Amino acid sequence: MQRHISGTFEEELESLKTDFVALGGTVEQQVANASRAFIQNDSELAESVKTMELQVNRRTVELNRLAEGTLALRQPAASDFRLIVGIFKTSTDLERIGDEADRIAKFVGQTWCYSVNREYHNIMTELMEQAVNAVRNALDAFTRLNVEQAKETIVRDGEIDRLYDEVVASSTSQIVENSANLKNDLAALWVARSLERIGDHAKNISETVIYLVEGEIVVHNIANAIEPDTDDE
Amino acid sequence: MELPDSDISLNVVNLSLSYADKPALQNITMKIPKQRVTALIGPSGCGKSTLIRCFNRMNDLIDSVSVTGRIELNKLDIHDKNVDVAQLRRQVGMVFQRPNPFPKSIEENVAYGLRLTKEVPKSELESRVEWALKSAALWDEVKDRLKDTALGLSGGQQQRLVIARAIAVQPSVLLLDEPASALDPISTLKIEELIAELKTQYTIAIVTHNMQQAARVSDFTAFLYLGELIEFNNTRTIFTNPRQEKTEDYVSGRYG
């Protein structure tokens, strides 16, 4: 594809992409730090998640303002238009991933929470790894406009959902068997819930990638992603 | 785009045109749907004005032009030797970039074509003029000064007057060649609003350099490049997800 005739428009789009990638990088780091902080009960690391949260919120607002300006002043068309729409949609997902990471970080350092790590250690570790990977892959697919990677991320979300169900099942039976650790079990539930939500947002981002590249809106169903709607009238 | 025959106004088949030896249009095949707005876009010299001028045989006026291929208006070949060109141009009205009212009164401008054809009895002229001016959304602004010269109107009003003059003879197709490019933004919006109203009765083909205008007013858009029809699709597809890379490059401002 050729460059835009307008050099300033070209620069504007480039800086939108750069800001987007920077925001994505911060959010990815936030999820990774929140997960590690939770597993290792590292309060300092958890604190970094909260600091990043403020950055993420500020940068999301800035990115949306920039995209708004481009939309209003440049009237982008075709793939440029889809990029702007994609950035609006994805920045919301990123901001919410940040919120979920922050929620996870809030459990770190609470004494009753430490034992959660012991009981749910393996499954929680796996769930966290998967969630971090999902965010990383979705953002990677966005940056490279890689539809295959996006589709793979959508498919893999099923694994995250399965792990979440496992946490729900085991924490529910724990609660029934012994309510003495109620707080631990509930914390496991909440954290797993956040990770599952993070996976969903990564899936949304991946769907947006397909829209960016192919112009087809894919929702909730990988079958549509593989056979996009071709209604040309 | 598949359309039933009854929905096609202009059927263009393998149309090629050259000025002397210089090809201007090459093998254009497209079906312009009835009572819809079709926009023709493309860089300068792509052939879009030449193409709409084919629809009412305006190019006949240029000696060096040679045309091959076929254009049907409501299934009738417009190049058929039995076709009366003056009659054809009544059916296919045209409005140009610069408003060109006659140096006559507002009323006489609109009645001009009707007087020529003598099809409308004199007693009905007045009501037809009123109807045309109302259809062109100009009536309220001029009803108290119908006898005044049309040259005293603003550019935007003059353009609507010219549209009223074109529709007074009740054509089936209205060709608009850059109808708003000499107008201010508000007059432009009024013309666009008018186009939206007129399409309920007429087939409209509009040539525009302003892509946002094409996006706003048209149902279908044809992108031409170097005399070829690159892509013809519904307007939304052209501007959000064009199928051809050339179209993509043009509508997103990358065409070099």
PDB file of C-alpha atoms in Angstrom, chain A residues 1 17 20 77-90 138-147 150 204-218, chain B residues 240-242 248:
ATOM      1  CA  MET A   1       0.000   0.000   0.000  1.00  0.00           C
ATOM      2  CA  LYS A  17      -0.141   3.364  16.138  1.00  0.00           C
ATOM      3  CA  PHE A  20      -1.443   2.365  20.852  1.00  0.00           C
ATOM      4  CA  ALA A  77     -11.618   6.063   4.732  1.00  0.00           C
ATOM      5  CA  ALA A  78     -11.238   2.334   4.134  1.00  0.00           C
ATOM      6  CA  SER A  79      -8.422   0.699   6.169  1.00  0.00           C
ATOM      7  CA  ASP A  80      -7.539   4.035   7.815  1.00  0.00           C
ATOM      8  CA  PHE A  81     -11.126   4.320   8.988  1.00  0.00           C
ATOM      9  CA  ARG A  82     -11.069   0.767  10.296  1.00  0.00           C
ATOM     10  CA  LEU A  83      -7.826   1.472  12.143  1.00  0.00           C
ATOM     11  CA  ILE A  84      -9.435   4.389  13.983  1.00  0.00           C
ATOM     12  CA  VAL A  85     -12.528   2.351  14.825  1.00  0.00           C
ATOM     13  CA  GLY A  86     -10.241  -0.493  15.906  1.00  0.00           C
ATOM     14  CA  ILE A  87      -8.277   1.804  18.196  1.00  0.00           C
ATOM     15  CA  PHE A  88     -11.468   3.102  19.846  1.00  0.00           C
ATOM     16  CA  LYS A  89     -12.740  -0.412  20.443  1.00  0.00           C
ATOM     17  CA  THR A  90      -9.437  -1.850  21.567  1.00  0.00           C
ATOM     18  CA  ALA A 138      -3.787 -10.339  20.725  1.00  0.00           C
ATOM     19  CA  LEU A 139      -1.642  -7.200  20.823  1.00  0.00           C
ATOM     20  CA  ASP A 140       0.994  -8.819  18.661  1.00  0.00           C
ATOM     21  CA  ALA A 141      -1.671  -9.741  16.124  1.00  0.00           C
ATOM     22  CA  PHE A 142      -2.909  -6.138  16.212  1.00  0.00           C
ATOM     23  CA  THR A 143       0.532  -4.669  15.652  1.00  0.00           C
ATOM     24  CA  ARG A 144       1.358  -7.046  12.809  1.00  0.00           C
ATOM     25  CA  LEU A 145      -2.210  -7.175  11.469  1.00  0.00           C
ATOM     26  CA  ASN A 146      -1.894 -10.942  11.669  1.00  0.00           C
ATOM     27  CA  VAL A 147      -5.308 -12.581  11.199  1.00  0.00           C
ATOM     28  CA  ALA A 150      -5.827 -13.379  16.033  1.00  0.00           C
ATOM     29  CA  ASN A 204     -12.334  -8.959  21.631  1.00  0.00           C
ATOM     30  CA  ILE A 205      -9.045  -7.423  20.540  1.00  0.00           C
ATOM     31  CA  SER A 206      -8.414 -10.402  18.277  1.00  0.00           C
ATOM     32  CA  GLU A 207     -11.848  -9.981  16.717  1.00  0.00           C
ATOM     33  CA  THR A 208     -11.029  -6.344  16.104  1.00  0.00           C
ATOM     34  CA  VAL A 209      -7.820  -7.416  14.335  1.00  0.00           C
ATOM     35  CA  ILE A 210      -9.919  -9.477  11.906  1.00  0.00           C
ATOM     36  CA  TYR A 211     -12.121  -6.426  11.327  1.00  0.00           C
ATOM     37  CA  LEU A 212      -9.050  -4.253  10.727  1.00  0.00           C
ATOM     38  CA  VAL A 213      -7.651  -6.566   8.107  1.00  0.00           C
ATOM     39  CA  GLU A 214     -10.723  -7.992   6.449  1.00  0.00           C
ATOM     40  CA  GLY A 215     -13.355  -5.411   7.207  1.00  0.00           C
ATOM     41  CA  GLU A 216     -15.648  -8.102   8.557  1.00  0.00           C
ATOM     42  CA  ILE A 217     -17.217  -7.804  11.965  1.00  0.00           C
ATOM     43  CA  VAL A 218     -16.732 -11.033  13.859  1.00  0.00           C
TER      44      VAL A 218
ATOM     45  CA  THR B 240     -15.172   1.262   4.497  1.00  0.00           C
ATOM     46  CA  ASN B 241     -13.897  -1.872   2.827  1.00  0.00           C
ATOM     47  CA  PRO B 242     -13.167  -1.520  -0.891  1.00  0.00           C
ATOM     48  CA  GLU B 248      -8.434   1.721  -1.250  1.00  0.00           C
TER      49      GLU B 248
END
